[in-house]
Amino acid sequence: MNADDDSPSRDLSTWTIQRLRSFADATHGPQLESVRVVAQGHAYDADAPRAARRQWAELSLRANQRLPGDSPWDRARKTHHDFMLRMWVIDQLGPDHEHQDWNPETLPADTIAALAFTPVEARALADHWRDLPVERIGELRRHKNLPWEEWADVTAEAQGDAV
């Protein structure tokens, strides 16, 4: 299936969530990045109902997880997109402790599990980063670039909401 199939429009942003979900389920490869971006854009639509925005965000996450590539850079990019969208949904649309993706208590563990190093390992490597191969330095930078402070703020706020 491609974006041209029985469609007067190739503009994925005009498609319904059902149609885009079906397309994403049948698609493999770089087209999933377009699905991810379009679905994320709909999730950010402040005029849409909260439940619909969560569904769009979920579609974006699923497309992100199915994107091709298994290099350290690919995995880090996927982890970063996943983390940022989940954190945004929890912060802007509120936590949902019944749904793993929107549960602030699962976000830290899921993110750390997807990283190449534990925080302790990353800290130890950072002490002598200039001596590391370029690939390792890149992995450390990806760890560093995650918004750790924002994560702590969102998690603390969401836990306060649950109390």
Coordinates of N, CA and C in Angstrom, one line a residue:
M1 N 0.8 -1.2 0.0 CA 0.0 0.0 0.0 C 0.9 1.2 0.0
N2 N 0.5 2.2 -0.8 CA 1.3 3.5 -0.7 C 0.3 4.6 -0.6
A3 N 0.8 5.8 -0.5 CA 0.0 7.0 -0.2 C -0.9 7.3 -1.4
D4 N -0.6 6.7 -2.6 CA -1.5 7.0 -3.8 C -2.7 6.1 -3.9
D5 N -2.7 5.0 -3.2 CA -3.8 4.1 -3.3 C -5.2 4.7 -2.9
D6 N -6.1 4.5 -3.9 CA -7.5 5.1 -3.8 C -7.6 6.4 -3.0
S7 N -6.7 7.3 -3.3 CA -6.7 8.6 -2.6 C -6.6 9.8 -3.6
P8 N -7.6 10.7 -3.4 CA -7.4 11.9 -4.2 C -6.3 12.8 -3.6
S9 N -5.9 12.5 -2.4 CA -4.9 13.4 -1.7 C -3.8 12.5 -1.2
R10 N -2.6 13.0 -1.6 CA -1.3 12.4 -1.0 C -1.0 13.1 0.3
D11 N -1.6 14.1 0.6 CA -1.3 14.9 1.9 C -1.8 14.1 3.1
L12 N -0.9 13.4 3.7 CA -1.3 12.5 4.9 C -2.0 13.3 6.0
S13 N -1.7 14.6 6.1 CA -2.2 15.4 7.2 C -3.8 15.6 7.0
T14 N -4.3 15.3 5.8 CA -5.7 15.4 5.6 C -6.5 14.1 5.9
W15 N -5.8 13.0 6.1 CA -6.4 11.7 6.3 C -7.0 11.6 7.7
T16 N -8.0 10.7 7.8 CA -8.6 10.4 9.1 C -7.6 9.5 9.9
I17 N -7.8 9.4 11.2 CA -6.9 8.6 12.0 C -7.0 7.1 11.6
Q18 N -8.2 6.7 11.2 CA -8.4 5.3 10.8 C -7.6 5.0 9.5
R19 N -7.7 5.9 8.6 CA -7.0 5.7 7.3 C -5.5 5.8 7.5
L20 N -5.0 6.7 8.3 CA -3.6 6.8 8.5 C -3.1 5.6 9.3
R21 N -3.9 5.1 10.3 CA -3.5 3.9 11.0 C -3.4 2.7 10.1
S22 N -4.4 2.5 9.2 CA -4.3 1.4 8.2 C -3.1 1.5 7.3
F23 N -2.9 2.7 6.9 CA -1.7 3.0 6.0 C -0.4 2.6 6.8
A24 N -0.3 3.1 8.0 CA 0.9 2.8 8.9 C 1.0 1.3 9.1
D25 N -0.1 0.6 9.3 CA 0.0 -0.8 9.6 C 0.5 -1.6 8.3
A26 N 0.2 -1.1 7.2 CA 0.6 -1.8 5.9 C 2.0 -1.3 5.4
T27 N 2.5 -0.2 6.0 CA 3.7 0.4 5.4 C 4.9 0.0 6.2
H28 N 6.0 -0.1 5.5 CA 7.3 -0.4 6.1 C 8.3 0.6 5.5
G29 N 9.2 1.0 6.2 CA 10.2 1.9 5.6 C 10.1 3.4 6.0
P30 N 10.7 4.2 5.2 CA 10.8 5.6 5.6 C 9.4 6.4 5.6
Q31 N 8.4 5.8 4.9 CA 7.1 6.5 5.0 C 6.5 6.5 6.4
L32 N 7.0 5.7 7.2 CA 6.5 5.7 8.6 C 7.0 7.0 9.3
E33 N 8.0 7.6 8.9 CA 8.4 8.9 9.5 C 7.4 9.9 9.2
S34 N 6.8 9.9 8.0 CA 5.8 10.9 7.6 C 4.5 10.6 8.5
V35 N 4.2 9.4 8.7 CA 3.1 9.0 9.6 C 3.3 9.5 11.0
R36 N 4.5 9.3 11.5 CA 4.9 9.8 12.8 C 4.7 11.3 13.0
V37 N 5.2 12.0 12.0 CA 5.2 13.5 12.1 C 3.7 14.0 12.0
V38 N 3.0 13.4 11.0 CA 1.6 13.9 10.8 C 0.8 13.6 12.1
A39 N 0.9 12.4 12.6 CA 0.1 12.0 13.8 C 0.5 12.8 15.0
Q40 N 1.8 13.1 15.1 CA 2.2 14.0 16.2 C 1.7 15.4 16.1
G41 N 1.6 15.9 14.9 CA 1.0 17.2 14.6 C -0.4 17.3 15.0
H42 N -1.2 16.2 14.7 CA -2.6 16.1 15.2 C -2.7 16.1 16.7
A43 N -1.8 15.4 17.3 CA -1.8 15.3 18.8 C -1.6 16.7 19.4
Y44 N -0.8 17.5 18.8 CA -0.6 18.9 19.3 C -1.7 19.8 19.0
D45 N -2.8 19.4 18.3 CA -3.9 20.3 17.9 C -4.7 20.6 19.1
A46 N -4.6 21.8 19.7 CA -5.3 22.2 20.9 C -6.8 22.3 20.7
D47 N -7.3 22.4 19.5 CA -8.7 22.5 19.2 C -9.4 21.1 19.2
A48 N -8.6 20.0 19.1 CA -9.1 18.7 19.1 C -9.4 18.2 20.5
P49 N -10.4 17.2 20.6 CA -10.7 16.7 21.9 C -9.5 15.9 22.5
R50 N -9.4 15.9 23.8 CA -8.3 15.3 24.5 C -8.1 13.8 24.1
A51 N -9.2 13.1 24.0 CA -9.1 11.6 23.7 C -8.6 11.4 22.3
A52 N -9.0 12.3 21.3 CA -8.5 12.2 20.0 C -7.0 12.5 19.9
R53 N -6.6 13.5 20.7 CA -5.2 13.8 20.7 C -4.3 12.7 21.2
R54 N -4.8 12.0 22.2 CA -4.1 10.8 22.8 C -4.0 9.7 21.7
Q55 N -5.1 9.5 20.9 CA -5.1 8.5 19.9 C -4.1 8.8 18.8
W56 N -4.0 10.1 18.4 CA -3.0 10.5 17.5 C -1.6 10.3 18.0
A57 N -1.4 10.7 19.3 CA -0.1 10.5 19.9 C 0.3 9.0 19.9
E58 N -0.7 8.2 20.2 CA -0.4 6.7 20.2 C 0.0 6.2 18.8
L59 N -0.7 6.7 17.8 CA -0.3 6.4 16.4 C 1.1 6.8 16.1
S60 N 1.4 8.0 16.5 CA 2.8 8.5 16.3 C 3.8 7.6 17.0
L61 N 3.6 7.2 18.2 CA 4.5 6.3 18.9 C 4.6 5.0 18.2
R62 N 3.5 4.4 17.7 CA 3.6 3.1 17.0 C 4.4 3.2 15.7
A63 N 4.2 4.3 15.0 CA 4.9 4.5 13.8 C 6.4 4.7 14.1
N64 N 6.7 5.4 15.1 CA 8.1 5.6 15.5 C 8.8 4.3 15.9
Q65 N 8.1 3.4 16.6 CA 8.7 2.2 17.0 C 8.9 1.3 15.8
R66 N 8.2 1.4 14.7 CA 8.3 0.6 13.6 C 9.3 1.1 12.5
L67 N 9.8 2.3 12.8 CA 10.7 2.9 11.8 C 11.9 2.0 11.6
P68 N 12.4 2.0 10.3 CA 13.6 1.1 10.0 C 14.8 1.7 10.7
G69 N 15.8 0.8 10.8 CA 17.1 1.3 11.3 C 17.4 0.7 12.7
D70 N 18.5 0.2 12.9 CA 18.9 -0.4 14.2 C 20.3 0.1 14.7
S71 N 20.8 1.1 14.0 CA 22.1 1.6 14.4 C 21.9 2.3 15.8
P72 N 23.0 2.6 16.5 CA 22.9 3.4 17.7 C 22.2 4.7 17.5
W73 N 22.5 5.4 16.4 CA 21.9 6.6 16.1 C 20.4 6.5 15.9
D74 N 20.0 5.4 15.2 CA 18.5 5.2 14.9 C 17.8 4.9 16.2
R75 N 18.4 4.0 17.0 CA 17.7 3.7 18.3 C 17.6 4.9 19.2
A76 N 18.7 5.7 19.2 CA 18.7 6.9 20.1 C 17.6 7.9 19.6
R77 N 17.5 8.1 18.3 CA 16.5 9.0 17.7 C 15.1 8.5 18.1
K78 N 14.8 7.2 17.9 CA 13.5 6.7 18.3 C 13.2 6.9 19.8
T79 N 14.2 6.6 20.6 CA 14.1 6.8 22.0 C 13.7 8.2 22.4
H80 N 14.5 9.1 21.7 CA 14.2 10.5 22.0 C 12.8 11.0 21.6
H81 N 12.4 10.6 20.4 CA 11.0 10.9 20.0 C 10.0 10.3 20.9
D82 N 10.2 9.1 21.3 CA 9.2 8.4 22.1 C 9.1 9.1 23.5
F83 N 10.3 9.4 24.1 CA 10.4 10.1 25.4 C 9.7 11.5 25.3
M84 N 10.1 12.2 24.3 CA 9.5 13.6 24.2 C 8.0 13.7 24.0
L85 N 7.5 12.8 23.2 CA 6.0 12.8 23.0 C 5.3 12.3 24.2
R86 N 5.8 11.2 24.8 CA 5.2 10.7 26.0 C 5.2 11.8 27.1
M87 N 6.3 12.4 27.3 CA 6.4 13.4 28.3 C 5.5 14.6 28.0
W88 N 5.4 15.0 26.8 CA 4.5 16.1 26.4 C 3.0 15.7 26.7
V89 N 2.6 14.5 26.3 CA 1.2 14.1 26.6 C 0.9 14.1 28.1
I90 N 1.8 13.5 28.9 CA 1.7 13.5 30.3 C 1.5 14.9 30.9
D91 N 2.4 15.8 30.4 CA 2.4 17.2 30.9 C 1.2 18.0 30.4
Q92 N 0.9 17.9 29.1 CA -0.2 18.7 28.5 C -1.6 18.1 28.6
L93 N -1.7 16.8 28.4 CA -3.0 16.2 28.4 C -3.3 15.5 29.7
G94 N -2.3 15.4 30.6 CA -2.5 14.7 31.9 C -2.1 13.3 31.9
P95 N -1.7 12.8 33.0 CA -1.2 11.4 33.1 C -2.5 10.5 33.1
D96 N -2.2 9.2 32.7 CA -3.2 8.2 32.7 C -2.5 6.9 33.3
H97 N -2.7 6.7 34.5 CA -2.0 5.6 35.2 C -2.4 4.2 34.7
E98 N -3.5 4.2 33.9 CA -4.0 2.9 33.4 C -3.4 2.6 32.0
H99 N -2.7 3.5 31.4 CA -2.1 3.3 30.1 C -0.6 3.5 30.2
Q100 N 0.2 2.5 29.9 CA 1.6 2.5 30.1 C 2.3 3.7 29.4
D101 N 1.9 4.1 28.2 CA 2.5 5.2 27.5 C 2.3 6.5 28.2
W102 N 1.2 6.7 28.9 CA 0.9 8.0 29.6 C 1.1 7.9 31.1
N103 N 1.7 6.9 31.6 CA 1.9 6.8 33.0 C 3.3 7.3 33.4
P104 N 3.3 8.4 34.1 CA 4.6 9.0 34.5 C 5.5 8.1 35.3
E105 N 4.9 7.1 35.9 CA 5.7 6.2 36.7 C 6.5 5.2 35.9
T106 N 6.0 4.9 34.6 CA 6.7 4.0 33.8 C 7.7 4.7 32.8
L107 N 7.5 5.9 32.6 CA 8.3 6.7 31.6 C 9.8 6.6 31.9
P108 N 10.2 6.9 33.2 CA 11.7 6.9 33.5 C 12.3 5.5 33.2
A109 N 11.6 4.4 33.7 CA 12.2 3.1 33.5 C 12.2 2.7 32.1
D110 N 11.2 3.0 31.3 CA 11.1 2.7 29.9 C 12.3 3.4 29.1
T111 N 12.5 4.6 29.5 CA 13.5 5.4 28.8 C 14.9 4.9 29.1
I112 N 15.1 4.7 30.4 CA 16.5 4.2 30.8 C 16.7 2.8 30.2
A113 N 15.7 2.0 30.1 CA 15.9 0.6 29.5 C 16.3 0.7 28.0
A114 N 15.8 1.8 27.4 CA 16.1 1.9 25.9 C 17.5 2.6 25.7
L115 N 18.1 3.1 26.7 CA 19.4 3.8 26.5 C 20.5 2.8 26.4
A116 N 21.6 3.2 25.8 CA 22.8 2.3 25.6 C 23.5 2.1 26.9
F117 N 23.5 3.1 27.8 CA 24.2 3.1 29.1 C 23.3 3.4 30.2
T118 N 23.6 2.8 31.3 CA 22.9 3.3 32.5 C 23.4 4.7 32.9
P119 N 22.7 5.4 33.7 CA 23.2 6.7 34.1 C 24.5 6.7 34.8
V120 N 24.8 5.6 35.6 CA 26.1 5.5 36.2 C 27.2 5.2 35.2
E121 N 26.9 4.3 34.2 CA 27.9 4.1 33.2 C 28.2 5.3 32.4
A122 N 27.1 6.1 32.0 CA 27.3 7.3 31.2 C 28.2 8.3 32.0
R123 N 27.9 8.4 33.3 CA 28.7 9.4 34.1 C 30.1 9.0 34.2
A124 N 30.4 7.7 34.3 CA 31.8 7.2 34.4 C 32.5 7.4 33.0
L125 N 31.8 7.2 31.9 CA 32.4 7.4 30.6 C 32.7 8.9 30.3
A126 N 31.8 9.7 30.8 CA 31.9 11.2 30.6 C 33.1 11.7 31.2
D127 N 33.6 11.1 32.3 CA 34.8 11.6 32.9 C 36.1 11.6 32.0
H128 N 36.1 10.7 31.0 CA 37.2 10.6 30.1 C 36.7 10.6 28.6
W129 N 35.7 11.4 28.3 CA 35.1 11.3 27.0 C 36.0 11.6 25.9
R130 N 37.0 12.4 26.1 CA 38.0 12.8 25.0 C 38.8 11.6 24.5
D131 N 38.9 10.6 25.3 CA 39.6 9.4 25.0 C 38.8 8.3 24.3
L132 N 37.5 8.6 24.1 CA 36.6 7.6 23.6 C 36.5 7.7 22.1
P133 N 36.1 6.6 21.4 CA 35.9 6.6 19.9 C 34.7 7.5 19.7
V134 N 34.7 8.1 18.5 CA 33.6 9.0 18.1 C 32.2 8.4 18.3
E135 N 32.0 7.2 18.0 CA 30.7 6.6 18.2 C 30.2 6.6 19.6
R136 N 31.2 6.3 20.6 CA 30.8 6.4 22.0 C 30.5 7.8 22.4
I137 N 31.3 8.8 21.9 CA 31.0 10.2 22.2 C 29.6 10.5 21.8
G138 N 29.2 10.1 20.6 CA 27.9 10.3 20.1 C 26.8 9.7 21.0
E139 N 27.0 8.5 21.5 CA 26.1 7.9 22.4 C 26.0 8.7 23.7
L140 N 27.1 9.1 24.2 CA 27.0 10.0 25.4 C 26.3 11.3 25.2
R141 N 26.5 11.9 24.0 CA 25.8 13.1 23.7 C 24.3 12.9 23.7
R142 N 23.9 11.8 23.1 CA 22.4 11.5 23.1 C 21.9 11.3 24.5
H143 N 22.6 10.7 25.4 CA 22.2 10.6 26.8 C 22.1 12.0 27.4
K144 N 23.1 12.8 27.2 CA 23.1 14.1 27.7 C 22.0 15.0 27.2
N145 N 21.6 14.8 26.0 CA 20.6 15.7 25.4 C 19.2 15.4 25.7
L146 N 19.0 14.3 26.4 CA 17.6 14.1 26.9 C 17.3 15.1 28.0
P147 N 16.1 15.6 28.0 CA 15.8 16.7 29.0 C 15.5 16.1 30.4
W148 N 16.5 15.7 31.1 CA 16.4 15.1 32.4 C 15.7 15.9 33.4
E149 N 15.9 17.2 33.4 CA 15.3 18.1 34.4 C 13.8 18.2 34.1
E150 N 13.4 18.4 32.8 CA 12.0 18.5 32.5 C 11.3 17.1 32.9
W151 N 12.0 16.0 32.6 CA 11.4 14.7 33.0 C 11.1 14.7 34.5
A152 N 12.0 15.1 35.3 CA 11.8 15.1 36.7 C 10.6 16.0 37.1
D153 N 10.5 17.2 36.4 CA 9.4 18.1 36.7 C 8.1 17.5 36.4
V154 N 8.0 16.9 35.2 CA 6.7 16.3 34.7 C 6.3 15.1 35.6
T155 N 7.3 14.3 35.9 CA 7.0 13.1 36.8 C 6.6 13.6 38.2
A156 N 7.2 14.6 38.7 CA 6.8 15.1 40.1 C 5.4 15.7 40.0
E157 N 5.1 16.5 39.0 CA 3.8 17.1 38.8 C 2.7 16.0 38.7
A158 N 3.0 15.0 37.9 CA 2.0 13.9 37.6 C 1.8 13.1 38.9
Q159 N 2.8 12.9 39.7 CA 2.7 12.2 40.9 C 1.9 13.0 41.9
G160 N 2.1 14.3 41.9 CA 1.3 15.2 42.7 C -0.2 15.2 42.4
D161 N -0.5 15.0 41.0 CA -1.9 14.9 40.6 C -2.5 13.6 41.1
A162 N -1.7 12.6 41.2 CA -2.2 11.3 41.6 C -2.5 11.2 43.1
V163 N -1.9 12.1 43.9 CA -2.1 12.1 45.3 C -3.4 12.6 45.8

